Coordinates of C-alpha atoms in Angstrom, one line a residue:
M77 CA 94.5 94.3 91.5
A78 CA 97.0 96.1 93.7
E79 CA 97.2 99.5 95.3
T80 CA 100.2 101.7 96.1
V81 CA 100.9 105.2 97.4
I82 CA 103.6 107.2 95.6
R83 CA 105.0 110.3 97.1
V84 CA 104.9 113.1 94.5
E85 CA 107.2 116.1 95.0
G86 CA 107.0 119.4 93.1
M87 CA 103.2 119.8 92.7
S88 CA 102.0 123.4 93.5
C89 CA 98.5 123.7 92.0
G90 CA 95.5 121.9 90.6
G91 CA 97.0 121.8 87.2
C92 CA 99.9 119.8 88.6
V93 CA 97.4 117.3 90.1
R94 CA 95.6 117.0 86.8
S95 CA 98.9 116.4 85.0
V96 CA 100.0 113.6 87.4
T97 CA 96.5 112.1 87.3
A98 CA 96.5 112.0 83.5
A99 CA 100.0 110.6 83.3
L100 CA 99.1 107.7 85.7
K101 CA 95.7 107.0 84.1
S102 CA 97.2 106.8 80.6
L103 CA 99.2 103.7 81.6
P104 CA 97.8 100.4 80.7
G105 CA 96.8 98.5 83.8
V106 CA 96.0 101.5 85.9
T107 CA 92.3 101.5 86.9
D108 CA 92.3 104.6 89.2
A109 CA 94.6 107.3 90.4
D110 CA 93.7 109.7 93.2
V111 CA 96.3 112.5 93.4
S112 CA 96.4 114.8 96.4
L113 CA 98.1 118.2 96.4
E114 CA 97.7 118.5 100.2
S115 CA 99.4 115.2 101.1
A116 CA 101.8 115.3 98.1
Q117 CA 100.9 111.7 97.1
A118 CA 99.2 109.6 94.5
R119 CA 97.1 106.5 95.5
V120 CA 97.1 104.2 92.5
Q121 CA 95.1 101.1 91.8
Y122 CA 96.7 99.0 89.1
D123 CA 97.2 95.5 87.7
P124 CA 100.7 94.4 88.7
A125 CA 100.7 91.9 85.8
T126 CA 100.4 94.8 83.3
V127 CA 102.3 97.7 84.9
S128 CA 105.0 97.9 87.6
E129 CA 105.3 100.3 90.5
Q130 CA 108.6 101.5 88.8
Q131 CA 106.6 102.3 85.6
L132 CA 104.2 104.3 87.7
R133 CA 107.0 106.4 89.3
E134 CA 108.5 106.9 85.8
A135 CA 105.2 108.2 84.5
V136 CA 105.1 110.8 87.4
E137 CA 108.7 111.8 86.6
D138 CA 108.0 112.0 82.9
A139 CA 105.2 114.5 83.8
G140 CA 107.8 116.7 85.4
F141 CA 107.6 115.8 89.0
D142 CA 109.7 113.8 91.5
A143 CA 108.6 110.4 92.7
P144 CA 111.2 109.3 95.3
A145 CA 111.2 105.7 96.3

């Protein structure tokens, strides 16, 4: 397992946090996603053999938020 922290821009409420969390947890290989509105980041535990960090960023962006590298 691996862990990464992704910066998430554009979140403004708890609903945003839930959207990002759901988008990340829906990916195969993601075992946990802890999204923080206060720090504007997501700490994600995942299996790098199943999902890439780029795919994690794309999931955040598909949910309507920015995930700059």
